[in-house]
Tab-separated table of C-alpha atoms and ligand atoms in Angstrom:
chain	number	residue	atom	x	y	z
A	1	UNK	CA	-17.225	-15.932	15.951
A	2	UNK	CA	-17.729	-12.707	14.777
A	3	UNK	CA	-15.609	-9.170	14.823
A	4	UNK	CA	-14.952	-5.857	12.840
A	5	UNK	CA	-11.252	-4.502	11.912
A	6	UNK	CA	-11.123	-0.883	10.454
A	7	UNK	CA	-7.851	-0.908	8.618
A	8	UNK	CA	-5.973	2.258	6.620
A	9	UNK	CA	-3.694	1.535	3.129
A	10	UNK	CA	-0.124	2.565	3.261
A	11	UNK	CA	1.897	4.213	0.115
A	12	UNK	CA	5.238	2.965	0.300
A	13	UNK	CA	8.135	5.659	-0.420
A	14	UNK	CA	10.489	3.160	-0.669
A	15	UNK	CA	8.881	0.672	-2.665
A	16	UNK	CA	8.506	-2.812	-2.590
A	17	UNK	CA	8.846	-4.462	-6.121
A	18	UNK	CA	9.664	-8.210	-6.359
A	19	UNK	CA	9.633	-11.265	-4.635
A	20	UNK	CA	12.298	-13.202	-3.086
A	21	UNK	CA	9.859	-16.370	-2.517
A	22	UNK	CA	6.562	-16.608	-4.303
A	23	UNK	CA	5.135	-19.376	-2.289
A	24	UNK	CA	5.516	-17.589	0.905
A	25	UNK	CA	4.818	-14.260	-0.911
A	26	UNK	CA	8.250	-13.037	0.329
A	27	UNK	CA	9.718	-9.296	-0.572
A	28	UNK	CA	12.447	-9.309	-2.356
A	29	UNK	CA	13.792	-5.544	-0.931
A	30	UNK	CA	12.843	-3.745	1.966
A	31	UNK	CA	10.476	-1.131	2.068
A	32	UNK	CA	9.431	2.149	4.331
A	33	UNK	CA	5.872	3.273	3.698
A	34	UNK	CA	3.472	6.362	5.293
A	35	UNK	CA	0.083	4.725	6.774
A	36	UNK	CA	-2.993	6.668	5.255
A	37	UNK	CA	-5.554	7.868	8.353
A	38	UNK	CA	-7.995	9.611	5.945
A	39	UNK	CA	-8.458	6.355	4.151
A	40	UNK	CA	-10.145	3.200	5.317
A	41	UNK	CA	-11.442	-0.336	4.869
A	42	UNK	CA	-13.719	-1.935	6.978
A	43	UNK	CA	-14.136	-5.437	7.456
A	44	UNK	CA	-16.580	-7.701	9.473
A	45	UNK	CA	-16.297	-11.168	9.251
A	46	UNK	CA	-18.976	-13.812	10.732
A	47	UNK	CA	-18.528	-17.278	11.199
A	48	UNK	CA	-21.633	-18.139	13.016
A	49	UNK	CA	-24.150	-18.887	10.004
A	50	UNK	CA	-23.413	-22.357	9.026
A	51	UNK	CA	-22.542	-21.543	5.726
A	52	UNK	CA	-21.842	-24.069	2.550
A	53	UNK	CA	-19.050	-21.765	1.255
A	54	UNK	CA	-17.576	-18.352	2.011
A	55	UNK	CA	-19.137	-15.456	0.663
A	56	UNK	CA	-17.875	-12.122	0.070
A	57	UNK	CA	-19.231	-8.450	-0.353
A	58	UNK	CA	-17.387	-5.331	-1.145
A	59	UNK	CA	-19.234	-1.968	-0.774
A	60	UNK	CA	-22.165	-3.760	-0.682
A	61	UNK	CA	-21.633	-6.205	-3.956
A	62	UNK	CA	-21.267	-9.728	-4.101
A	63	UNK	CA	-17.451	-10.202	-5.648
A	64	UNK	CA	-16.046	-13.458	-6.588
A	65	UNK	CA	-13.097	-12.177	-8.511
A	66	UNK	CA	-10.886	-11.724	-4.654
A	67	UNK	CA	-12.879	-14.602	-3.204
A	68	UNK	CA	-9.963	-17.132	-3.318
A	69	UNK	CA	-7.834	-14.620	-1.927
A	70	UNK	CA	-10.132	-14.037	1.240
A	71	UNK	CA	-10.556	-17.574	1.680
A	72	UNK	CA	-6.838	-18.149	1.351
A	73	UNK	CA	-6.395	-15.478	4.007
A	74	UNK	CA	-8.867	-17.439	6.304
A	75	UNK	CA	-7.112	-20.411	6.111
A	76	UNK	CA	-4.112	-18.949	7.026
A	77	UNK	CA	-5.091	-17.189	10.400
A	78	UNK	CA	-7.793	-19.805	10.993
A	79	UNK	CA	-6.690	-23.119	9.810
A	80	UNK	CA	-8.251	-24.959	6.751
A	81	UNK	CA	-10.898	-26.585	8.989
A	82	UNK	CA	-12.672	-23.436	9.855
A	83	UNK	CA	-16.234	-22.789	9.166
A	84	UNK	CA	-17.425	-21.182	6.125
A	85	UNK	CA	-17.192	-16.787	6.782
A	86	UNK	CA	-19.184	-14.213	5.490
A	87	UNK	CA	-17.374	-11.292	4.749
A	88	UNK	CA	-18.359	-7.330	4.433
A	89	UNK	CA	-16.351	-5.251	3.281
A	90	UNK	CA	-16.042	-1.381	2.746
A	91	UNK	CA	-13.887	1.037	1.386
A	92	UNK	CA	-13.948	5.036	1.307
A	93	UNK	CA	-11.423	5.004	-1.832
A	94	UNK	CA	-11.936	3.429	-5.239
A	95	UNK	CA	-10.106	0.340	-4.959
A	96	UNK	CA	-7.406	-2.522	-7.360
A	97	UNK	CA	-6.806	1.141	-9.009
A	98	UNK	CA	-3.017	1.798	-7.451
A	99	UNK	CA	-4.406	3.370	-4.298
A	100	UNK	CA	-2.855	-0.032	-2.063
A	101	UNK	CA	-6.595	-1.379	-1.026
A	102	UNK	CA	-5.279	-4.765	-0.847
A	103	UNK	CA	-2.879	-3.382	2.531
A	104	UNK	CA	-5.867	-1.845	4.221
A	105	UNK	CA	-7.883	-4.913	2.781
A	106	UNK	CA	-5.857	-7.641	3.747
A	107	UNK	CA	-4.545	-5.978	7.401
A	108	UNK	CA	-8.008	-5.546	8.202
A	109	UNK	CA	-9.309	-8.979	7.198
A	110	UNK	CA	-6.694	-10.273	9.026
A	111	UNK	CA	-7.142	-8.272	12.529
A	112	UNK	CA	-10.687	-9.499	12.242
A	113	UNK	CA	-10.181	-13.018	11.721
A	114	UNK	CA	-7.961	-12.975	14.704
A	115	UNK	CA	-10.026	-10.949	17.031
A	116	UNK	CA	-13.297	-13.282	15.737
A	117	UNK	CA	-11.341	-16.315	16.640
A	118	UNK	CA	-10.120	-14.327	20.285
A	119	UNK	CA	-6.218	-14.891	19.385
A	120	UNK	CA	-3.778	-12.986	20.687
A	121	UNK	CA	-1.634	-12.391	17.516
A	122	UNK	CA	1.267	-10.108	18.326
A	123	UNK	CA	2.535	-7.541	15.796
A	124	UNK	CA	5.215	-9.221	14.140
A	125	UNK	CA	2.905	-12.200	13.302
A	126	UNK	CA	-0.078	-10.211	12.134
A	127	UNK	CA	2.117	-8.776	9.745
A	128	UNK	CA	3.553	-11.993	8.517
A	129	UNK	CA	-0.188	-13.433	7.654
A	130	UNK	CA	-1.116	-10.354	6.150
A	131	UNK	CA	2.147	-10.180	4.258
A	132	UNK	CA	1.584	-13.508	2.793
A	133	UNK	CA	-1.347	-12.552	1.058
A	134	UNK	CA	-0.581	-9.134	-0.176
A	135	UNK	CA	3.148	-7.689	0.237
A	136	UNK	CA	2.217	-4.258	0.783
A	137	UNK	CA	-0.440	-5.101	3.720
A	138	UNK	CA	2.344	-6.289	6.199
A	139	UNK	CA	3.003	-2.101	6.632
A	140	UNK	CA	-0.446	-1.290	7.611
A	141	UNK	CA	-0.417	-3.385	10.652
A	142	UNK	CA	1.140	-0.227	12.040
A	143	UNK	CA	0.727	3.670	11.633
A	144	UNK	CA	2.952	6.669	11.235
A	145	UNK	CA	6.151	6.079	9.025
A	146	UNK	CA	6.649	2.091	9.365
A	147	UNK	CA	9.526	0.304	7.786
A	148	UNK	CA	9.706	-3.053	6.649
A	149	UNK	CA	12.294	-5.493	6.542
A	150	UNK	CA	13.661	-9.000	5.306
A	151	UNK	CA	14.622	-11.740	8.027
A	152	UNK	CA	15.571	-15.230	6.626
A	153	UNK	CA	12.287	-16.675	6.523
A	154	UNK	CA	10.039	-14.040	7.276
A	155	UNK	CA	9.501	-10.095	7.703
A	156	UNK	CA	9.547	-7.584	10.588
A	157	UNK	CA	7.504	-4.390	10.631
A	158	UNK	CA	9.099	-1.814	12.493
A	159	UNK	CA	7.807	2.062	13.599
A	160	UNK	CA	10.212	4.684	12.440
A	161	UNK	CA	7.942	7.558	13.811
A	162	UNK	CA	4.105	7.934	14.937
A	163	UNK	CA	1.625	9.714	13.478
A	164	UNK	CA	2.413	12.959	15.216
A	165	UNK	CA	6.161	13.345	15.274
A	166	UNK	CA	6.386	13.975	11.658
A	167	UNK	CA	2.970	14.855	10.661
A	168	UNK	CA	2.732	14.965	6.511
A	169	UNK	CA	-0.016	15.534	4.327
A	170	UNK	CA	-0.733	13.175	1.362
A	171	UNK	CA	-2.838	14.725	-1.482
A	172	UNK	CA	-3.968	11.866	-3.577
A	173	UNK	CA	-4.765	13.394	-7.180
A	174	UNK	CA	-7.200	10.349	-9.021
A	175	UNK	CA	-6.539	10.212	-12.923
A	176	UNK	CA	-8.356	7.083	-13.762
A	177	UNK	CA	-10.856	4.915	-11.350
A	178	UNK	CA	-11.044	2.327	-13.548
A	179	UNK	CA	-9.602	-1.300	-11.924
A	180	UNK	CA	-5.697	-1.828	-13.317
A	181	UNK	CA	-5.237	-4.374	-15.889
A	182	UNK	CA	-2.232	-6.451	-14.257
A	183	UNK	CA	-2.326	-6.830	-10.972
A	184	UNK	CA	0.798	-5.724	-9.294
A	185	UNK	CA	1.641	-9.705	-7.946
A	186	UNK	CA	1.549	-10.576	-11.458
A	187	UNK	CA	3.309	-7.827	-12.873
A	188	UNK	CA	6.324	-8.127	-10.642
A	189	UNK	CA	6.830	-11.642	-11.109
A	190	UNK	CA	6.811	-10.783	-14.782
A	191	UNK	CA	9.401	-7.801	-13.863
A	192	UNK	CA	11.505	-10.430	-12.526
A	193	UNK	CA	11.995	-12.867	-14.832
A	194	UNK	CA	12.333	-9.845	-17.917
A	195	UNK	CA	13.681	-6.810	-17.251
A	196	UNK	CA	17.574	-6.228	-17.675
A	197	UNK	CA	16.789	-3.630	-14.712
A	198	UNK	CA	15.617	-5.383	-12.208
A	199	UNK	CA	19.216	-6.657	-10.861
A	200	UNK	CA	19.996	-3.001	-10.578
A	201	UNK	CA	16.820	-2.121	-8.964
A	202	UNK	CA	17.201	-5.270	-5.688
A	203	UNK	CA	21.132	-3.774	-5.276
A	204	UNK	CA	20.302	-0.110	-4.446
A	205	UNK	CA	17.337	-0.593	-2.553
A	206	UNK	CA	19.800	-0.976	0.437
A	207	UNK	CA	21.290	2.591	0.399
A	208	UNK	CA	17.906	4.269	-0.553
A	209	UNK	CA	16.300	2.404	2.744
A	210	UNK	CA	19.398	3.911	4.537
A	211	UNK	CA	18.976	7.355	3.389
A	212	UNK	CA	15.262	7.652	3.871
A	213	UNK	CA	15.716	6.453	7.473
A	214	UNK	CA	18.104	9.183	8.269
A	215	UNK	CA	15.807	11.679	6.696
A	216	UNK	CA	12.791	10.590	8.895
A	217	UNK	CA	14.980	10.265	12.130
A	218	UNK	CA	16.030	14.148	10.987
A	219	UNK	CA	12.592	15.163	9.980
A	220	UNK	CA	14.533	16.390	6.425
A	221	UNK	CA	11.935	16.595	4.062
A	222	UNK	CA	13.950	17.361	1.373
A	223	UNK	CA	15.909	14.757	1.532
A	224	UNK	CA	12.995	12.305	2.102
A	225	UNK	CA	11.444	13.658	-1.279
A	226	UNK	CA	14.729	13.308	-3.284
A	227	UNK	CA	15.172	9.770	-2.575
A	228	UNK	CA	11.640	8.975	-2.529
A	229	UNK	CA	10.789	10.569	-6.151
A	230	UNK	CA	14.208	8.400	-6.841
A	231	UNK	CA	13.026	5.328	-5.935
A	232	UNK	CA	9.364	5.437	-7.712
A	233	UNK	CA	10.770	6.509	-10.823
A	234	UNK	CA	13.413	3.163	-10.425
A	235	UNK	CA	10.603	1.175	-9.620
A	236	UNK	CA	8.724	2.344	-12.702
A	237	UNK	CA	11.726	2.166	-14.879
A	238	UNK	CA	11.839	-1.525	-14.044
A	239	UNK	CA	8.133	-1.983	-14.830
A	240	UNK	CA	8.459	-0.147	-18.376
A	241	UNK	CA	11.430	-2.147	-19.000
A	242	UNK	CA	9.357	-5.651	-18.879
A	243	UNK	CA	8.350	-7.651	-21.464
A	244	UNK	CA	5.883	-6.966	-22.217
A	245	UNK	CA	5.821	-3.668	-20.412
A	246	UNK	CA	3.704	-2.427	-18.373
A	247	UNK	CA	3.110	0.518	-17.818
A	248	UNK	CA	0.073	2.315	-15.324
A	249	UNK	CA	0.431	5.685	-15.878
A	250	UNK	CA	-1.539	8.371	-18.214
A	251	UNK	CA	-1.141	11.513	-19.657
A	252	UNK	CA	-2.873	12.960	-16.581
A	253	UNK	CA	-0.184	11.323	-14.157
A	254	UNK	CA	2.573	13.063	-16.249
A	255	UNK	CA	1.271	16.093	-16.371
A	256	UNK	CA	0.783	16.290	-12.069
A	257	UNK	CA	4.296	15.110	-11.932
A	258	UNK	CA	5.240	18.040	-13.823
A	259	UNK	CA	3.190	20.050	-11.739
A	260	UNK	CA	5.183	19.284	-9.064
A	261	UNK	CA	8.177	19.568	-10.112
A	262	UNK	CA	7.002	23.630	-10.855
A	263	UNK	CA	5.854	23.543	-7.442
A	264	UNK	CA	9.286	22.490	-6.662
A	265	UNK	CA	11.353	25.590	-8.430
A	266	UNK	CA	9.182	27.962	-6.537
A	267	UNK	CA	10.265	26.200	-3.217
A	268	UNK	CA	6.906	24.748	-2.182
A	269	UNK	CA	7.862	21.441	-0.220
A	270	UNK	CA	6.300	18.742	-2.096
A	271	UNK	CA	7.159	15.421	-4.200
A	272	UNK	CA	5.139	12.996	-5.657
A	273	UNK	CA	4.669	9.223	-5.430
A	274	UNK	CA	2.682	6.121	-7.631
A	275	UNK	CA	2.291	2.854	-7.074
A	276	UNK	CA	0.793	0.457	-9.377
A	277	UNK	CA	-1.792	2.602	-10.784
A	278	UNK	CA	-1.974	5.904	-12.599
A	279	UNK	CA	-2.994	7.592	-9.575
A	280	UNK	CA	-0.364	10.357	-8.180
A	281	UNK	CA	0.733	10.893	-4.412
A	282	UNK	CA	1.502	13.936	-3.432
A	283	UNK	CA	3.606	14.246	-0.292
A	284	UNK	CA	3.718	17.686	1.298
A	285	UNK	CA	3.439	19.390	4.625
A	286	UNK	CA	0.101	20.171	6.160
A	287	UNK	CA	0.438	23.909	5.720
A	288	UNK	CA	1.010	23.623	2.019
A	289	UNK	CA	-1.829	20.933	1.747
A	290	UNK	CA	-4.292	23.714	0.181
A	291	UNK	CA	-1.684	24.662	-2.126
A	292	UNK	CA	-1.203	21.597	-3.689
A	293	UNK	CA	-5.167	20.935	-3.618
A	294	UNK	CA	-5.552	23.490	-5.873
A	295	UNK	CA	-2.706	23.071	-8.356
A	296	UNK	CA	-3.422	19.435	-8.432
A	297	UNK	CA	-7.310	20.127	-9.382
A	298	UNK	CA	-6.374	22.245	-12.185
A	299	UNK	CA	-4.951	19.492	-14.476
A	300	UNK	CA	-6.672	18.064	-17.195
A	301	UNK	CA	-8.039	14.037	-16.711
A	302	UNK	CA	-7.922	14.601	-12.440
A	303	UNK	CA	-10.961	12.939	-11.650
A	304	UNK	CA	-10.829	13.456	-8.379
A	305	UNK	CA	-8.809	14.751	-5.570
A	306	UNK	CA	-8.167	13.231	-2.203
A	307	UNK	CA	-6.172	13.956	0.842
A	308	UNK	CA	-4.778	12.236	4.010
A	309	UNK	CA	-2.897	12.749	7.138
A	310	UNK	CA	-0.528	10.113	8.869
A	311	UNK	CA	-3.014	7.577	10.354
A	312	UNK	CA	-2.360	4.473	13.762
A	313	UNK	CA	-2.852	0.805	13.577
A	314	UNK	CA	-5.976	-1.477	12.669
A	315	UNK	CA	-8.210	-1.079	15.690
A	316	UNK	CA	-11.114	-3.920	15.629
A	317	UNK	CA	-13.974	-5.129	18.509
A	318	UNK	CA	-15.121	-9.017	18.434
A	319	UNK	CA	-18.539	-10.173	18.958
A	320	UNK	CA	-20.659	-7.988	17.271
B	1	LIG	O1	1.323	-5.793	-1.947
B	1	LIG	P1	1.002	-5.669	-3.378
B	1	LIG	O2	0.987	-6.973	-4.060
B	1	LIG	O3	-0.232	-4.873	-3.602
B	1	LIG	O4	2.232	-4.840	-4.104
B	1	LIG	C1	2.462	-3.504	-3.828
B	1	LIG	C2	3.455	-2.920	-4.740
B	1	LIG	C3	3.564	-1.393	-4.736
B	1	LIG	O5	2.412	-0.803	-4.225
B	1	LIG	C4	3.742	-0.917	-6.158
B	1	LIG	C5	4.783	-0.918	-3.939
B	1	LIG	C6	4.671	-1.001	-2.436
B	1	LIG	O6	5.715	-1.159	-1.785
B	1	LIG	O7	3.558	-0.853	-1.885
């Protein structure tokens, strides 16, 4: 009745944007993503203490804002006559600020209800529950370079390479900590209904999956960050191009993407990444990690700086 999960967020490189179902929180595209070791959630999850409702707490807070969302999650991998839960979570990053804490979030709550409740979940169906409550956190039920893709009905998670074939170095530089003002569920439906983009966007996600696959099965890192910095930049395009727009990054997140691009003409291996925040990923190699560190604390409005290797799967232990 009771178990842990410790869970890491993924960045997708090939970005999911867009549903294809909204009741069974369905991707529209495919997506390939890098799993985050350095960062972490951890969740514990009791359902022994006869409680009158479920109760949440992240980094040590009482938060009612992502209670539904838990509880949905619980009825999902439980059933809707399960016993009230009390739920801890924590977090080493700053989180609903575009650094994916609902994929660590979600995978983790969702290896711990299953371990808490002793089921055998395989992969494929861990990553369905977790996908129906947050898109993103499908990816995270595996590590290294995981891909994702679109079956009928459902999704399938798939490894393209572990966490020490191809081992890459993300430098996370924070611009803002603040919590985004759209969620990105709400800003994608949005994207879909408004922007004259988006049609363009779901028809080339197919030959960008294609040519980032081939890149990680060759280990080419320059062609990984080509069609990568491609792909965010579409993705973003189609946000800015919704009514109204919406748009997550700052002056800070311009300026680092300039950065790189310097770092680029001198022939430092790097490219950069965002999601749905004004945070920027910085993909490099692990030599040229300190590099990057240092370029990337220079700029004016980083807050913070933050790095990560390729991490493995949600681990968890039951009765606590
Ligand atoms: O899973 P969600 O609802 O947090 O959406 C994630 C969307 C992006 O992070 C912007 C892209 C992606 O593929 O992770």
């Amino acid at each position: 009745m009771q178990a842990m999960a410790r869970s890491h967020p993924n960045i997708a490189l090939i970005k999911y944007w867009g549903k294809r179902d909204t009741t069974k929180n369905l991707p529209a595209v495919d997506s390939l993503s890098l799993t985050l070791g350095g960062l972490w959630t951890k969740m514990k999850i009791d359902l022994s203490l006869n409680l009158d409702r479920d109760e949440l707490i992240i980094n040590g807070v009482i938060d009612e804002p992502n209670l539904l969302r838990v509880s949905q999650c619980l009825d999902l991998v439980i059933g809707k006559n399960r016993k009230f839960a009390k739920i801890i979570s924590e977090c080493n990053f700053p989180i609903s600020a575009g650094l994916a804490s609902s994929s660590s979030s979600f995978s983790a709550l969702v290896v711990a209800a299953n371990a808490a409740m002793k089921k055998e979940s395989n992969t494929q169906l861990l990553a369905a529950q977790a996908g129906t409550i947050s898109g993103s956190a499908a990816r995270s039920i595996l590590g290294g370079i995981v891909e994702l893709n679109n079956i009928s009905n459902t999704i399938r998670i798939k490894q393209l390479s572990n966490a020490t074939r191809w081992p890459l170095s993300v430098v996370i530089a924070i611009t803002d900590k603040n919590k985004k003002n759209i969620s990105s569920s709400q800003a994608m439906n949005l994207s879909s209904r408004s922007s004259p983009f988006y049609s363009a966007w779901i028809k080339n996600q197919s030959p960008d999956m294609k040519e980032a696959r081939l890149a990680v099965k060759n280990k080419d890192f320059d062609k990984l960050a080509a069609v990568s910095e491609h792909n965010c930049l579409k993705m973003h395009s189609v946000m800015w191009t919704t009514k109204p727009s919406v748009v997550y990054w700052n002056a800070a997140t311009l300026n680092c993407m300039h950065a790189i691009r310097d770092l680029q003409q001198i022939g430092e291996p790097v490219f950069f990444t965002m999601d749905a925040g004004p945070q920027i990923k910085a993909v490099c190699l692990p030599e040229n990690e300190t590099r990057i560190i240092k370029r990337l604390t220079e700029i004016d409005g980083v807050v913070s700086i933050m790095k990560s290797g390729l991490g493995e799967a949600p681990t968890s232990s039951a009765d606590l």
